[in-house]
PDB file of C-alpha atoms in Angstrom:
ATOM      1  CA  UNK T  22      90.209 107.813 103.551  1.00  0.00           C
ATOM      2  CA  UNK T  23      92.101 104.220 102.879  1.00  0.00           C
ATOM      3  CA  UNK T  24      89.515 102.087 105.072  1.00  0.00           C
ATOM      4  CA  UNK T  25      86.630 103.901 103.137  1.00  0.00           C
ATOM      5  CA  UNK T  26      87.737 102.686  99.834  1.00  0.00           C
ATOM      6  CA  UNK T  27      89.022  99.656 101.322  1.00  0.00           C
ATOM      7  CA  UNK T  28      85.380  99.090 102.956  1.00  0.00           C
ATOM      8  CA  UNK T  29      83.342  99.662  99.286  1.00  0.00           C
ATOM      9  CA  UNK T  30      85.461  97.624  97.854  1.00  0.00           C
ATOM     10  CA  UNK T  31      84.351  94.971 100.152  1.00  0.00           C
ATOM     11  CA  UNK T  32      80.764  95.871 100.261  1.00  0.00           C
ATOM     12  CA  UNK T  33      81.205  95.586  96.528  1.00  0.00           C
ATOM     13  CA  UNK T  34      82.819  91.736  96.362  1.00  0.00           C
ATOM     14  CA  UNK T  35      81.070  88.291  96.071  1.00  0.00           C
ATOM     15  CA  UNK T  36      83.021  88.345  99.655  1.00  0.00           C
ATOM     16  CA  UNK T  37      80.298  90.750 101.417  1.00  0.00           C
ATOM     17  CA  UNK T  38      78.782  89.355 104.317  1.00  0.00           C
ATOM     18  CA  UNK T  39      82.242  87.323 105.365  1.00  0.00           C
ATOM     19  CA  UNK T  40      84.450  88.102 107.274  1.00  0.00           C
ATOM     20  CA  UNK T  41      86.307  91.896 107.320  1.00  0.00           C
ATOM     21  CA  UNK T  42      89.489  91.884 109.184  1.00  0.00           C
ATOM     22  CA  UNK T  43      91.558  95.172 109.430  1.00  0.00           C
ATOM     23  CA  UNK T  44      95.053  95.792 111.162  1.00  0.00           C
ATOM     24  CA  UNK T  45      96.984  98.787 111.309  1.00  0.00           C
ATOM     25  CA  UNK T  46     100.452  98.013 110.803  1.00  0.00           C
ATOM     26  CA  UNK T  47     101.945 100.765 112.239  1.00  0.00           C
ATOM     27  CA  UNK T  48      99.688 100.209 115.361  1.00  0.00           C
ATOM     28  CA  UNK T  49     101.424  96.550 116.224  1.00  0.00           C
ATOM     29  CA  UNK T  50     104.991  96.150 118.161  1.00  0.00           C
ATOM     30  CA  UNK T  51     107.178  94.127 116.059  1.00  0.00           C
ATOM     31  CA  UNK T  52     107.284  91.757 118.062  1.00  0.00           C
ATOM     32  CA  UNK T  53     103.986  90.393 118.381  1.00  0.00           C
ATOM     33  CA  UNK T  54     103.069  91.096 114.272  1.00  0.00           C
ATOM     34  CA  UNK T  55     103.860  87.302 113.492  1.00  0.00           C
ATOM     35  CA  UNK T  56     101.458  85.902 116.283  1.00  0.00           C
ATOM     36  CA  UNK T  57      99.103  89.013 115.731  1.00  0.00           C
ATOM     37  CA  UNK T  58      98.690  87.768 111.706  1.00  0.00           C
ATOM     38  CA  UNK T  59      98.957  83.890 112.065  1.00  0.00           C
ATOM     39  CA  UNK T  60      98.392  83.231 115.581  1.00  0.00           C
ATOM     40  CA  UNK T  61     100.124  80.573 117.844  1.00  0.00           C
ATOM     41  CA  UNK T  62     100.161  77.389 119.677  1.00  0.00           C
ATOM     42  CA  UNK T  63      99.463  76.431 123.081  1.00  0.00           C
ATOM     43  CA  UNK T  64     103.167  77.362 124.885  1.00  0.00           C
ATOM     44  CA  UNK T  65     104.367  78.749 121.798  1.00  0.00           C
ATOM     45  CA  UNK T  66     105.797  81.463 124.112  1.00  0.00           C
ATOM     46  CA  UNK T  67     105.761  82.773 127.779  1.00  0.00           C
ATOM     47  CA  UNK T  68     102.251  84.138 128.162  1.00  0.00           C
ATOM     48  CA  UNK T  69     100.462  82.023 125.648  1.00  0.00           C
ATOM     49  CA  UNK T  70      96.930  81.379 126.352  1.00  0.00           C
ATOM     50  CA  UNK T  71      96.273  77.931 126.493  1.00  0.00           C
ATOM     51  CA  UNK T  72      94.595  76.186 123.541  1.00  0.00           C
ATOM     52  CA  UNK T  73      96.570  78.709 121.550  1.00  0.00           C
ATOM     53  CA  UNK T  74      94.905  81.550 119.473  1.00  0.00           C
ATOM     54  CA  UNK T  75      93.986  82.478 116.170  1.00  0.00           C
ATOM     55  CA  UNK T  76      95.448  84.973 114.012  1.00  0.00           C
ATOM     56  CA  UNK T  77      93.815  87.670 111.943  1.00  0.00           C
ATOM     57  CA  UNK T  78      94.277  85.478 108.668  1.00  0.00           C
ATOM     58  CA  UNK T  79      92.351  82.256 109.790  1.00  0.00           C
ATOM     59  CA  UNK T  80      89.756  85.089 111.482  1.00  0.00           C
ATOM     60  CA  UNK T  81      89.424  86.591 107.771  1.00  0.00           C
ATOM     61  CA  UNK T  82      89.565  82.686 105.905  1.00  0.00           C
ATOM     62  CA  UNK T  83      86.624  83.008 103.424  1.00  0.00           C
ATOM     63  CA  UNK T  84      86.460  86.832 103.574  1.00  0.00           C
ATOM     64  CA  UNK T  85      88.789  89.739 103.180  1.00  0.00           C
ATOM     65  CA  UNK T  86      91.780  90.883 104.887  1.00  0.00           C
ATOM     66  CA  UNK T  87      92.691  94.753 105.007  1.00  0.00           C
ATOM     67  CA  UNK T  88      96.302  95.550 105.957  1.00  0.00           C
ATOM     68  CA  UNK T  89      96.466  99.307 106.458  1.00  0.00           C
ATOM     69  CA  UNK T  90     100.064 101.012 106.333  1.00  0.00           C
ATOM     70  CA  UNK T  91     101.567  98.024 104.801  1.00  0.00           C
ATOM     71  CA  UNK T  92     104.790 100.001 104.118  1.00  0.00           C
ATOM     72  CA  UNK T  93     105.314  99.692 108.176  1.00  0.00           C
ATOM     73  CA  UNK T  94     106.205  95.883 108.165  1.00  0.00           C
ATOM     74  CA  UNK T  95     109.893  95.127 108.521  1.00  0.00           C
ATOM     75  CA  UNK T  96     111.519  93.119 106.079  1.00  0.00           C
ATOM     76  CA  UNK T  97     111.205  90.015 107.714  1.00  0.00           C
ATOM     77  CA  UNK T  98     107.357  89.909 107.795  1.00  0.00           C
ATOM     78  CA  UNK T  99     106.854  90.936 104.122  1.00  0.00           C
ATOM     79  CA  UNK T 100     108.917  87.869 103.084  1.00  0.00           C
ATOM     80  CA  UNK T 101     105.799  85.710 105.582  1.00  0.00           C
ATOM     81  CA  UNK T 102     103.244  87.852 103.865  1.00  0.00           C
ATOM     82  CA  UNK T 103     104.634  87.435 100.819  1.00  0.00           C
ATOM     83  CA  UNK T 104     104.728  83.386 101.479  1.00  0.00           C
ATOM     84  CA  UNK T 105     100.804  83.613 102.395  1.00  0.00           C
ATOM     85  CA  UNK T 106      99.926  85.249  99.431  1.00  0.00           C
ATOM     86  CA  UNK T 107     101.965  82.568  97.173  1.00  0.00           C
ATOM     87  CA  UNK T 108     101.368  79.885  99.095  1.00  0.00           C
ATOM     88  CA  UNK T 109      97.643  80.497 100.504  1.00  0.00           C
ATOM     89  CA  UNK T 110      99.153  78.604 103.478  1.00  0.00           C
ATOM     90  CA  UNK T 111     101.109  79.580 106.637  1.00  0.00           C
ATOM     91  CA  UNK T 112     102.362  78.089 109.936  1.00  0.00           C
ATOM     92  CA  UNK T 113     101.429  79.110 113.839  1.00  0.00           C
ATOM     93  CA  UNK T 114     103.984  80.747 115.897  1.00  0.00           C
ATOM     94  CA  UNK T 115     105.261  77.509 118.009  1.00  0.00           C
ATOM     95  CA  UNK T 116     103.476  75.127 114.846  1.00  0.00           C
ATOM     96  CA  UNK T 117     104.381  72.681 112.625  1.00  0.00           C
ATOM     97  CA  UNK T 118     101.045  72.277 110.690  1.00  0.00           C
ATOM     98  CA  UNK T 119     100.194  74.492 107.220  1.00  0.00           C
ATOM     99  CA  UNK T 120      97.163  76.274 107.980  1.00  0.00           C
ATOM    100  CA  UNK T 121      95.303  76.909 104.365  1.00  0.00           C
ATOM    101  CA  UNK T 122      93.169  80.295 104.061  1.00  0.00           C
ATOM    102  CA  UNK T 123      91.321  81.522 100.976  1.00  0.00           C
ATOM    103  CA  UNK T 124      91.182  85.376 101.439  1.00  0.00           C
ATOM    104  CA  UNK T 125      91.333  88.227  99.629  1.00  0.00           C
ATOM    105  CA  UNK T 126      94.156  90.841 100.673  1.00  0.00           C
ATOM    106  CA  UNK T 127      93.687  94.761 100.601  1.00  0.00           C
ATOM    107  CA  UNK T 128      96.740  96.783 101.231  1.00  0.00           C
ATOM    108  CA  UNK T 129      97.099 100.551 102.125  1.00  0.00           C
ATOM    109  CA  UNK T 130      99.599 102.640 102.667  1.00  0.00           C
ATOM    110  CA  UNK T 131     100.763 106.635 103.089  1.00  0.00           C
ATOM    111  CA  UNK T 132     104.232 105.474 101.638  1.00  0.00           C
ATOM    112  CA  UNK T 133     105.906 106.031  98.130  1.00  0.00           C
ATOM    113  CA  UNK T 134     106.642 102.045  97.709  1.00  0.00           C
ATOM    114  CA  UNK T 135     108.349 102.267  95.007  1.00  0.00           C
ATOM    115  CA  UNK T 136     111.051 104.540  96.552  1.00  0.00           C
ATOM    116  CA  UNK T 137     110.795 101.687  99.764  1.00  0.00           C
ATOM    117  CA  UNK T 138     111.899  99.054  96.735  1.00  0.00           C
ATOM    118  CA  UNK T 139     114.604 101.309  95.438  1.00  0.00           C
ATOM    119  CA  UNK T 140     115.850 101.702  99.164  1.00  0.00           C
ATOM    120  CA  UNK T 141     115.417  98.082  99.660  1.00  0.00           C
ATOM    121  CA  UNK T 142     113.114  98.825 102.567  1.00  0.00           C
ATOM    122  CA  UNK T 143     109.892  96.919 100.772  1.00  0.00           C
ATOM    123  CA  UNK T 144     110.302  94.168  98.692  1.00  0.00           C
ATOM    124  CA  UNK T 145     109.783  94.096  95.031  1.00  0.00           C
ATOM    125  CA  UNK T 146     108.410  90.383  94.560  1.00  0.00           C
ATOM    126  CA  UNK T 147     105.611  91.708  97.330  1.00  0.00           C
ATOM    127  CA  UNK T 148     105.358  95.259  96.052  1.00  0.00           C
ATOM    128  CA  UNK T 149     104.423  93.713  92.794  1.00  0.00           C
ATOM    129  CA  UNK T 150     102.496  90.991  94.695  1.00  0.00           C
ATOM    130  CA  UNK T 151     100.379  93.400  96.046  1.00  0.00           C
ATOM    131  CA  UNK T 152     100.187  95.527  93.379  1.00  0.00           C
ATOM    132  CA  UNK T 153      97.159  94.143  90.956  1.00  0.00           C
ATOM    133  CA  UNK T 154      94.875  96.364  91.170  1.00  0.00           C
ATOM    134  CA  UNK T 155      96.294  99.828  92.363  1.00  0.00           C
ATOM    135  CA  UNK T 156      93.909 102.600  93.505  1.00  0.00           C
ATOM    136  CA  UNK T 157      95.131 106.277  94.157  1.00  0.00           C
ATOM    137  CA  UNK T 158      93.779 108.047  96.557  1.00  0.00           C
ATOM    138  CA  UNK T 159      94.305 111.835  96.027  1.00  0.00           C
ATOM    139  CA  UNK T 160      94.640 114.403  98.617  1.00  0.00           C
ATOM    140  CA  UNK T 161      91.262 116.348  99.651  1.00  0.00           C
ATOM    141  CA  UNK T 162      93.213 119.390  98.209  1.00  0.00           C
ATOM    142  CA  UNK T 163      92.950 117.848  94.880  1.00  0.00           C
ATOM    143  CA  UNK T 164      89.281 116.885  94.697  1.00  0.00           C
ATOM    144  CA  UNK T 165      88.603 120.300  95.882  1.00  0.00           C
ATOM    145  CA  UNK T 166      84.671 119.384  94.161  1.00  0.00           C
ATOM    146  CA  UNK T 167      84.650 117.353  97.089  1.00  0.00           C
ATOM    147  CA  UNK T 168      85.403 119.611 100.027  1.00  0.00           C
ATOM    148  CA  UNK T 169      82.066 121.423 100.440  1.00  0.00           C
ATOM    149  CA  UNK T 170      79.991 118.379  99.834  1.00  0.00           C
ATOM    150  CA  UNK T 171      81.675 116.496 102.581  1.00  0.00           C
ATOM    151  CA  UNK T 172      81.572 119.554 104.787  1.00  0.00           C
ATOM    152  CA  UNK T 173      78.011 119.446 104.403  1.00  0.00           C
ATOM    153  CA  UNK T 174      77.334 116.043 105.180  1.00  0.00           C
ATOM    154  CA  UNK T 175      79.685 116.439 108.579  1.00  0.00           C
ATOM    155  CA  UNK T 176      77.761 119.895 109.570  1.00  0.00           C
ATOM    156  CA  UNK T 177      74.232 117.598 109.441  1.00  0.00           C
ATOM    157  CA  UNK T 178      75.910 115.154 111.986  1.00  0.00           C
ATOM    158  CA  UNK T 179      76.920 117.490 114.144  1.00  0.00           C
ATOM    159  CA  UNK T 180      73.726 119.329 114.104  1.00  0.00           C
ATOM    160  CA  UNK T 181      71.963 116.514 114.803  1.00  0.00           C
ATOM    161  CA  UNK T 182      73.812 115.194 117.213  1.00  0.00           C
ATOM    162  CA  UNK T 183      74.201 118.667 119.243  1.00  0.00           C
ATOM    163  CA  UNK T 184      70.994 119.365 118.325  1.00  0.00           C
ATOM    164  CA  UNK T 185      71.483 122.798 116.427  1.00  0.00           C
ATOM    165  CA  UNK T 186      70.829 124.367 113.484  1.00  0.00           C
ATOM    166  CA  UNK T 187      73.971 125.825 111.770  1.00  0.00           C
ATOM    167  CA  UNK T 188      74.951 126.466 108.489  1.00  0.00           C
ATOM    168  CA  UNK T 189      78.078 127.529 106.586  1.00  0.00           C
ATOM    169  CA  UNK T 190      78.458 131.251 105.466  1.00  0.00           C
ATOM    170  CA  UNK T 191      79.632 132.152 101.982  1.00  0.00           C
ATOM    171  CA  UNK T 192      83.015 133.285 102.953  1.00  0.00           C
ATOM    172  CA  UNK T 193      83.570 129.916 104.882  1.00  0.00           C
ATOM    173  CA  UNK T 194      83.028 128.018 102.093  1.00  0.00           C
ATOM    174  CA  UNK T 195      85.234 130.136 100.140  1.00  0.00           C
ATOM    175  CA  UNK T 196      87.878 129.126 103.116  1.00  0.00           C
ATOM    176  CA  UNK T 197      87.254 125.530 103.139  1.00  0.00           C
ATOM    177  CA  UNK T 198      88.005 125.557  99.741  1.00  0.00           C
ATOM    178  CA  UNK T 199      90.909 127.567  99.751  1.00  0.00           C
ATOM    179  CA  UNK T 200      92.729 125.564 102.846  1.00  0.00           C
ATOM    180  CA  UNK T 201      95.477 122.685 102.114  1.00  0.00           C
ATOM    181  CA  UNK T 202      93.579 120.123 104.417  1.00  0.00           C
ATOM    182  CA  UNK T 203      97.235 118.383 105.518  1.00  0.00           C
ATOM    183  CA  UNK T 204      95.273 115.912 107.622  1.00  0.00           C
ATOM    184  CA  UNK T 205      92.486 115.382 104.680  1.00  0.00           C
ATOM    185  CA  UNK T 206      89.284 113.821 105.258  1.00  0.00           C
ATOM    186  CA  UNK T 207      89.420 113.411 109.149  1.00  0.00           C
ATOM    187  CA  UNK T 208      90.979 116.738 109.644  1.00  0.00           C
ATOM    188  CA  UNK T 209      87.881 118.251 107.754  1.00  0.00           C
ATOM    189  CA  UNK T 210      85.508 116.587 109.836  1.00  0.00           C
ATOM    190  CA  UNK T 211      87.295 117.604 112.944  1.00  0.00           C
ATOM    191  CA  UNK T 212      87.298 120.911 112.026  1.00  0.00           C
ATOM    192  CA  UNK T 213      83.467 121.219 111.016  1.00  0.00           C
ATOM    193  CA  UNK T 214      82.907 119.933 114.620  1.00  0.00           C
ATOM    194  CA  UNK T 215      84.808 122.336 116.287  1.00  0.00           C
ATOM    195  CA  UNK T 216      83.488 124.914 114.629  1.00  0.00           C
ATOM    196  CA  UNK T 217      80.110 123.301 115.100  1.00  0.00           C
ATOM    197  CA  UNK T 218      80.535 123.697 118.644  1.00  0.00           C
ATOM    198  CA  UNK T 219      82.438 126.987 119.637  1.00  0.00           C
ATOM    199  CA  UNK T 220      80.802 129.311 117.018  1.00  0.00           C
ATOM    200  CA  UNK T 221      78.095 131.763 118.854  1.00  0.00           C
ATOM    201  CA  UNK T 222      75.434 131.930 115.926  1.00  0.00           C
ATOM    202  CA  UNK T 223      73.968 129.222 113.982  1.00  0.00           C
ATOM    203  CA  UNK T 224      75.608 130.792 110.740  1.00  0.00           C
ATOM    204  CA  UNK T 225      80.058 129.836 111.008  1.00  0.00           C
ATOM    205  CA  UNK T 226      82.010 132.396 109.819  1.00  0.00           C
ATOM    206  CA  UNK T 227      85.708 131.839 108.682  1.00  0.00           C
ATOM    207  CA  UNK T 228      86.742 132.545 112.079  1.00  0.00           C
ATOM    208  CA  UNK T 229      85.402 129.681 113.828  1.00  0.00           C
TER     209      UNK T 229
END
């Protein structure tokens, strides 16, 4: 999946060892994205704890910041986004100060962008921003070499961790590798542990 990648590529940086931030775009109302990424001031807003709080930039200064489903953010925050990434600089909600970071930004997304810019629903300047070092992702139904192999790996986790012994039959191999795997990676693993779990003998048939 996205944070995989998004984690090697960390692990793989003169950044390793500082800070990792991740945010799900998708997973934050609109309304609290702004204080969510830059953070606020004391009485910045009803609710604000006092002494103010930081936001996931400052908490990834030095390190690496991976924003997940990127294509989620309304218009208005990829023009602040946008401004960070020009700008290495950005204000509090409720501030007046510049706060400088020095991060590096990884962006992911399930979204065509390039569509979004056509729509005007993303913006080009940040598409193109963001866009410096792409890295496709294909679907688990195209790396079919992979299916198995990952299968594998998920059935010794399970085993272990249920403490069994079971193995994949010949004709369920054939079926992993014949399935479209909508849901990909996760939906793989999912599936090995179910079967893991509700199959009667220790070798799973197709059925399971």
């Amino acid at each position: 999946g996205k944070e995989v990648v998004a984690n090697h590529v960390y692990q793989a940086s003169k950044r390793h060892g500082k800070p990792f931030v991740k945010l799900n775009c998708a997973a934050v109302p609109y309304e609290l994205m702004e204080s969510e990424l830059f953070g606020y001031e004391e009485g910045a807003f009803t609710g604000a704890k006092r002494g103010g709080k930081q936001g996931l930039f400052e908490l990834a200064n030095g390190g690496t910041l991976f924003l997940d489903e990127v294509g989620e953010l309304s218009l208005n925050m990829q023009a602040k986004l946008l401004h960070v990434l020009q700008n290495r600089s950005f204000i509090r909600v409720g501030g007046n100060e510049p706060v400088q970071v020095d991060i590096r930004v990884i962006a992911a997304t399930n979204c065509d962008l390039e569509e979004m810019v056509q729509q005007k629903r993303f913006r080009e300047d940040l598409y193109y921003r963001l866009n410096v070092m792409p890295i496709h992702i294909p679907p688990l139904r195209k790396r079919k070499n992979d299916i198995i192999p990952l299968a594998q790996h998920f059935l010794d986790y399970y085993n272990q961790k249920y403490d069994f012994h079971r193995k994949l039959s010949p004709a369920t191999c054939f079926a992993l590798l014949n399935y479209r795997w909508e849901g990909n990676v996760r939906q793989l693993k999912n599936s090995i542990e179910q079967a893991t779990i509700i199959t009667d003998t220790d070798l799973i048939q197709p059925e399971s």
